[in-house]
Amino acid sequence: MAECVRLDSSTSSHTMDKSITLPPDEIFRNLENAKRFAIDIGGSLTKLAYYSTVQHKVAKVRSFDHATKEAASDKLYEISVQEEVTARLHFIKFENAYIETCLDFIKDHLVNTDTKVIKATGGGAHKFKELIERKLGLKVDKEDEMTCLIKGCNFVLRNIPHEAFVYAKHADSEFRFQTTQPDIFPYLLVNIGSGVSIVKVESEDKFERIGGSSIGGGTFWGLGALLTKTKRFDELLQLASKGQHTSVDMLVKDIYGGSYGSLGLTGDLIASSFGKSATADKEFSKEDMAKSLLHMISNDIGQLACLYAKLHNLSRVYFGGFFIRGHPVTMHTITYSINFFTKGEVQALFLRHEGYLGAIGAFLKGAEEDNPNQYSWGENYAGSSGLMSVSPDMNPMQRARSGTFDMLEMDRLERQLVNLPLLQDPSSYIPDTMDLTEDALAREYWLYCFEEALDGVVKRAVASQPDMPEAAQRAEKFRQKYRHKLQTLRQQPFAYGSLTVRSLLDTREHCLNEFNFPDPYSKIKQKENDMALKYYQKAVKSLEELSWEQRQFALVRGVLAGNVFDWGAKAVSDVLESDPEFGFEEAKRQLEERPWLVDSYDQWFERLKGPPHKCALFFVDNSGVDIILGVMPFVRELLSRGTEVVLASNSGPALNDVTNGELQILTERIAAMDPVIQAGLREDRLMLVQSGSSSPCLDLSRLDKVLAMVVRERQTDLVIIEGMGRAIHTNYYAMLSCESLKMAVIKNSWLADRLGGKLFSVVFKYEVPAGKPSQHSAALSPL
Amino acid sequence: MQLITIFSLTFPAFPWFGMDIGGTLVKLVYFEPVDITAEEEQEEVENLKSIRRYLTSNVAYGKTGVRDVHLELRNLTMCGRTGNLHFIRFPTQAMPRFIQMGHDKNFSSLHTTLCATGGGAYKFENDFRTMADLELLKLDELDCLIRGLLYVDRVSFNGHPEGYYFQNPSDTQSCVKMPCTLDNPFPMLLVNIGSGVSILAVYSENNYKRVTGTSLGGGTFLGLCCLLTGCETFEEALEMASKGDSTNVDKLVKDIYGGDYERFGLQGSAVASSFGHMMSKEKRDSISKEDLARATLVTITNNIGSIARMCAVNEKIERVVFVGNFLRINTVSTKLLAYAMDFWSKGQLRALFLEHEGYFGAVGALMELLKTTEDP
């Protein structure tokens, strides 16, 4: 990646060590606040880990005291930007050749010197022990390699969505990412270093090396070097990827003339590795021998892994170690071998951050007093390089890989995240509707769309901080960073796991935060909230005048029309920006007439005739008209029916989505005007709970623990999800164990087209889980 | 007189051959009748006589054919006839010459059935037909292997047990070869190490399954040795291996951890990475061919041992029988396998070996020829 220092690895390391300068805001970030170092030194790469605290600006809203100073402003609340300190984990990977330069750099920039010890692991740790101690003045404290590896593995499996993937060389997308499992244990980790260790992991602290093999990466490298006179591991892999093993290996058909039918052994199967080279009168090409060797070793490891998986009845088998480390060639041969030996019953799994496991584990060992495992962590897309390597012919960046600094940053999340208890099957839940890694057309479109929208985002970011003159400069940096991310994703859609509209949006939020634009929409949201509030009573009154039947429909139309007000969608932000008077009534007129694109209003209406729901969980979307004139009247009706309501809103800002902080203030204001809402609050039948998310989309497998608790306690039996980000880009196919209502207006013509509709088509999806008759029909049945 | 009439009606025409055409070697067993009556002798066609004389009076055939005289089973009774069973091998590469010889000696006029097993029975079937006018009776190699193995064990090795094991396999000083028979042989895990390896779980003579196999077998040892040392034959490779030291080539646990890796109970002397030292150029430059041959042998053998052990555990079988020509004149491997089985299973598994290593398939093929008359 261009933003990382690229070092010419052809220059000798001695001259280079002195000459390179490391840009601090890109490589070893936040060193001033760094503490708790850990280092994992492997055969060729060093992985450094540290913990830092990051100061960043967050937008806060605070209610004006309306009783005392009514005149001060007609604004509902004030917005202030505050400094907040959050914890971040940094992991940096670089070639061992740069270790001295890096240590010097760290020494020069390290301000906080409470740190006395550096945790170290990996085979090279003892070799550099003296150097580290001398340079940094820290005591090197060695940790067991395997323990670190397992600790690191548990950590990434638990905290990074789409960490694990299966590799399919010939598929549309080479990487098929796995959904995070609610329970990561038990699993088998096959670590292929110079030798092979096979470890069964049963819980956080319980693991056992159940076996291993001496035929591993060292065998490939060592034997390969002897056979081909090629010194480097990477070059050997290159040779192997060009070779034909059939000239060296004895195949079943070489012995049988065809297949060995009665045993189901096909003719192309290798009967004897190197079986044809037992002759003096033939020369073999380096490529062919390397290929044969690669197959021999991969098959052997795969076979042993399968035997152990079978013996211990384990189906999740992760592969790691330098033999694997992002190399498509070895991932392919291992995958092939596992498929062959288990007949497809077990899948070979690989990890995006496999190279960091040791460093992460060593770090965690040293940070036990901070209890990092008590928190949820999230991958920071802005600060992480993402998965780099692919087939060399596909990606020109590959060649520079070994000379690149690779980074992973993880933010400590303020809240602990858990599954929504109402997911029908948490292990198969996939939040995203479209996987852009696999869908090339959709990927093209969305990458283009986000790039197009970038100017507008930059403009708005600058406008959100009118008092800060350097905002324009920062916004420019943001633009560069995000544009670069988009370009990287064009080349490597799998860089951060499955590419989705959600990940594109989240990456943008991370980049904005990185450059201290915590809430570019704060002013717009404020203005819209103020305006919408003025119409609240009028809107409620006109609804009250309708008959019950008419009102139910008007409420749904209100939510939908309110949802048209959205700065996040390009088609709408164009209209809004050019015509700020675009009103609620007009939005209703714009709305598609029934039958809608997806229309189960009749079923919903029938359901409403039945007994009220016990408790509804409502994931809300935008500020302004959406929440105030669309959602609140709907909530009001639910409350009136005797249904408790939990309003779940974002913990942190994302686009113009209403945050929990804002919603608290808005609801109070509405309560002052509306006795129904007031009673709801007072009687604790209306609750405002944060979702734990700061994304315009919704991942029901990573929700605030408190929300999950409330949902369970209140026996929630209806989930309402509103808006394109939460109900269409994500969760469109989410299966819940209770009734659910997904409402959105499609404000993007491409997406509308994809779904068979047109711009402003309506999705109204009311679902009752299979096998569970709606309470309404149950209530009717006695009649 | 009457008895003889029955004989002539029930046993197949001479010569009696069983043939196993593998990926590297052809194994041939030949029954030489020693109870030939004067009458028979007179009737015996010249052709047949010359074959008998050629095979029994030589120990080497052409450049590459060898008769393993020490394995000969003497005074064996098969189908009511008494005779000696000879064990002959030659490289599969020489098959075309062998078929040519069949043609030259007008073998097809003898009206014998040529029972053949191994992959070559299929691969060379057409050559036999077109070049020598011979029809092969093709037999499954695993069927033959098991049948032949059980037969040889039953008739014993000229009065001595066919099988053996190593006592004290973990101690090189007191490790001794001990003879044994396979009485009550089932269930057994049968590991056949030829060019490649097949692993069978055998529950009775007719009830077995192929559990798995590996392509890292005898062919791999020889193939890699040829590439690494320039040797040409199995004997040469083994000779070198016997003189080498694999620890110059392999990275041991202690090379990495300075001693035992206690956290996982791994001894310092255990191999951590086969050929692991060869990652370093310095070490590559200082290594001998003998060391490389030894390391190759140890690597292949340990790997087979490891897979066999896992299969035994998965299949819940305690007796592991190793056969196949890889074990011929290869005490390094047999002892290593015995040690590996014993050590890693903490004495639960026992490795057994058989003297006629690679010939059971050929014996099984011969028995097929005699099958109709073998049992009353």
Short mmCIF file of C-alpha atoms in Angstrom, two decimals, chain B residues 84-265:
data_model
loop_
_atom_site.label_atom_id
_atom_site.label_comp_id
_atom_site.label_asym_id
_atom_site.label_seq_id
_atom_site.Cartn_x
_atom_site.Cartn_y
_atom_site.Cartn_z
CA ASN B 84 9.93 -75.48 -3.71
CA LEU B 85 8.52 -71.98 -3.91
CA HIS B 86 10.97 -69.53 -5.48
CA PHE B 87 10.87 -65.79 -5.02
CA ILE B 88 12.03 -63.65 -7.91
CA ARG B 89 11.93 -59.90 -8.49
CA PHE B 90 12.87 -57.52 -11.25
CA PRO B 91 12.16 -53.86 -11.97
CA THR B 92 8.81 -52.99 -13.54
CA GLN B 93 10.77 -51.10 -16.16
CA ALA B 94 11.94 -54.50 -17.47
CA MET B 95 8.36 -55.61 -18.11
CA PRO B 96 8.53 -55.16 -21.90
CA ARG B 97 11.62 -57.40 -22.03
CA PHE B 98 9.92 -59.95 -19.83
CA ILE B 99 6.88 -60.03 -22.11
CA GLN B 100 9.17 -60.34 -25.11
CA MET B 101 10.81 -63.32 -23.46
CA GLY B 102 7.38 -64.86 -22.96
CA HIS B 103 6.88 -64.52 -26.65
CA ASP B 104 10.33 -65.86 -27.54
CA LYS B 105 9.93 -68.91 -25.32
CA ASN B 106 6.48 -69.50 -26.79
CA PHE B 107 4.94 -69.41 -23.37
CA SER B 108 1.43 -69.34 -24.79
CA SER B 109 1.77 -72.93 -25.99
CA LEU B 110 1.93 -74.14 -22.38
CA HIS B 111 -1.78 -73.53 -21.75
CA THR B 112 -1.17 -72.22 -18.30
CA THR B 113 -3.11 -69.40 -16.76
CA LEU B 114 -0.94 -66.46 -15.84
CA CYS B 115 -2.30 -65.05 -12.62
CA ALA B 116 -1.25 -61.45 -12.11
CA THR B 117 -2.02 -58.79 -9.62
CA GLY B 118 -0.81 -55.26 -8.88
CA GLY B 119 -1.43 -52.27 -11.10
CA GLY B 120 0.70 -53.71 -13.84
CA ALA B 121 -1.76 -56.55 -14.36
CA TYR B 122 -4.04 -53.90 -15.80
CA LYS B 123 -1.43 -51.69 -17.35
CA PHE B 124 0.36 -54.51 -19.22
CA GLU B 125 -2.65 -56.69 -19.95
CA ASN B 126 -2.81 -55.55 -23.52
CA ASP B 127 0.93 -55.94 -24.07
CA PHE B 128 0.76 -59.53 -22.86
CA ARG B 129 -2.05 -60.18 -25.29
CA THR B 130 -0.58 -58.55 -28.35
CA MET B 131 3.11 -59.23 -27.84
CA ALA B 132 3.03 -62.71 -26.31
CA ASP B 133 -0.47 -64.00 -27.06
CA LEU B 134 -1.01 -64.44 -23.33
CA GLU B 135 -4.20 -63.82 -21.38
CA LEU B 136 -3.72 -62.61 -17.84
CA LEU B 137 -6.03 -63.55 -15.02
CA LYS B 138 -6.16 -60.17 -13.28
CA LEU B 139 -6.55 -60.18 -9.55
CA ASP B 140 -7.09 -57.46 -6.98
CA GLU B 141 -3.85 -56.65 -5.25
CA LEU B 142 -5.24 -56.26 -1.76
CA ASP B 143 -7.15 -59.55 -1.94
CA CYS B 144 -3.94 -61.26 -3.04
CA LEU B 145 -1.85 -59.54 -0.40
CA ILE B 146 -4.01 -60.74 2.46
CA ARG B 147 -4.48 -64.24 1.12
CA GLY B 148 -0.77 -64.66 0.43
CA LEU B 149 0.23 -63.26 3.79
CA LEU B 150 -2.06 -65.56 5.74
CA TYR B 151 -0.91 -68.56 3.71
CA VAL B 152 2.80 -67.99 4.22
CA ASP B 153 2.29 -67.41 7.92
CA ARG B 154 0.31 -70.65 8.09
CA VAL B 155 2.84 -72.86 6.29
CA SER B 156 5.72 -71.18 8.17
CA PHE B 157 9.14 -70.33 6.86
CA ASN B 158 10.76 -73.76 6.45
CA GLY B 159 9.75 -74.67 9.97
CA HIS B 160 10.50 -71.27 11.47
CA PRO B 161 7.97 -68.56 12.21
CA GLU B 162 7.34 -66.14 9.36
CA GLY B 163 6.80 -63.15 11.60
CA TYR B 164 9.04 -61.25 13.96
CA TYR B 165 8.99 -58.25 16.23
CA PHE B 166 11.56 -56.30 18.21
CA GLN B 167 11.92 -56.74 21.91
CA ASN B 168 12.86 -53.54 23.77
CA PRO B 169 12.34 -51.39 20.68
CA SER B 170 13.03 -48.23 22.65
CA ASP B 171 16.55 -49.25 23.56
CA THR B 172 19.08 -49.58 20.76
CA GLN B 173 21.41 -51.66 22.96
CA SER B 174 19.00 -54.36 24.04
CA CYS B 175 16.70 -54.25 21.02
CA VAL B 176 16.47 -57.80 19.65
CA LYS B 177 14.58 -59.39 16.81
CA MET B 178 12.19 -62.04 18.09
CA PRO B 179 10.38 -64.57 15.89
CA CYS B 180 6.63 -64.95 16.19
CA THR B 181 3.63 -66.30 14.32
CA LEU B 182 0.41 -64.50 13.64
CA ASP B 183 -1.82 -66.92 15.47
CA ASN B 184 -5.13 -65.24 15.95
CA PRO B 185 -4.16 -62.58 13.44
CA PHE B 186 -7.39 -60.54 13.46
CA PRO B 187 -7.98 -57.71 13.62
CA MET B 188 -4.76 -56.35 12.25
CA LEU B 189 -3.73 -53.12 10.66
CA LEU B 190 -1.77 -54.06 7.58
CA VAL B 191 0.63 -51.45 6.29
CA ASN B 192 1.94 -52.29 2.85
CA ILE B 193 4.89 -50.14 1.91
CA GLY B 194 5.69 -50.40 -1.75
CA SER B 195 6.28 -47.41 -3.99
CA GLY B 196 3.39 -45.84 -2.13
CA VAL B 197 1.67 -47.01 1.03
CA SER B 198 -1.70 -48.66 1.58
CA ILE B 199 -3.12 -49.16 5.05
CA LEU B 200 -5.75 -51.84 5.56
CA ALA B 201 -7.84 -52.86 8.52
CA VAL B 202 -8.18 -56.63 8.25
CA TYR B 203 -10.90 -58.37 10.23
CA SER B 204 -10.81 -61.77 8.52
CA GLU B 205 -9.41 -63.28 5.34
CA ASN B 206 -12.29 -61.88 3.35
CA ASN B 207 -13.30 -58.91 5.42
CA TYR B 208 -11.03 -55.93 5.21
CA LYS B 209 -11.09 -52.28 4.24
CA ARG B 210 -8.50 -49.89 2.93
CA VAL B 211 -8.34 -47.23 5.63
CA THR B 212 -6.07 -44.81 3.84
CA GLY B 213 -2.79 -44.56 2.07
CA THR B 214 0.03 -42.16 1.54
CA SER B 215 2.12 -41.26 -1.44
CA LEU B 216 5.20 -41.00 0.79
CA GLY B 217 6.52 -44.52 0.42
CA GLY B 218 9.43 -46.55 -0.84
CA GLY B 219 9.28 -44.80 -4.19
CA THR B 220 9.63 -41.47 -2.45
CA PHE B 221 12.65 -42.63 -0.50
CA LEU B 222 14.41 -43.91 -3.59
CA GLY B 223 13.27 -41.04 -5.81
CA LEU B 224 14.47 -38.39 -3.40
CA CYS B 225 17.71 -40.25 -2.70
CA CYS B 226 18.47 -40.46 -6.40
CA LEU B 227 17.92 -36.72 -6.76
CA LEU B 228 19.82 -35.80 -3.63
CA THR B 229 22.77 -38.19 -3.82
CA GLY B 230 22.93 -39.38 -7.40
CA CYS B 231 22.57 -43.00 -6.34
CA GLU B 232 20.81 -45.42 -8.65
CA THR B 233 19.51 -48.35 -6.70
CA PHE B 234 17.62 -49.11 -3.52
CA GLU B 235 20.60 -51.11 -2.23
CA GLU B 236 22.94 -48.22 -2.85
CA ALA B 237 20.58 -45.78 -1.17
CA LEU B 238 20.20 -48.01 1.88
CA GLU B 239 23.94 -48.58 2.06
CA MET B 240 24.50 -44.83 2.17
CA ALA B 241 21.72 -44.33 4.66
CA SER B 242 23.23 -46.88 6.99
CA LYS B 243 26.39 -44.77 7.20
CA GLY B 244 24.78 -41.36 7.53
CA ASP B 245 23.63 -39.22 10.43
CA SER B 246 20.23 -37.60 9.97
CA THR B 247 20.69 -35.12 12.80
CA ASN B 248 23.02 -33.13 10.56
CA VAL B 249 20.07 -32.63 8.23
CA ASP B 250 17.04 -32.57 10.49
CA LYS B 251 16.31 -29.88 13.02
CA LEU B 252 15.67 -31.43 16.40
CA VAL B 253 13.56 -30.07 19.21
CA LYS B 254 16.71 -29.25 21.13
CA ASP B 255 18.06 -27.28 18.15
CA ILE B 256 15.12 -24.95 18.62
CA TYR B 257 14.45 -25.01 22.33
CA GLY B 258 17.90 -25.84 23.62
CA GLY B 259 16.49 -28.97 25.24
CA ASP B 260 13.15 -30.65 25.74
CA TYR B 261 9.99 -28.68 24.97
CA GLU B 262 8.50 -29.47 28.32
CA ARG B 263 5.23 -27.62 27.88
CA PHE B 264 4.28 -30.31 25.37
CA GLY B 265 6.37 -33.19 26.60
#
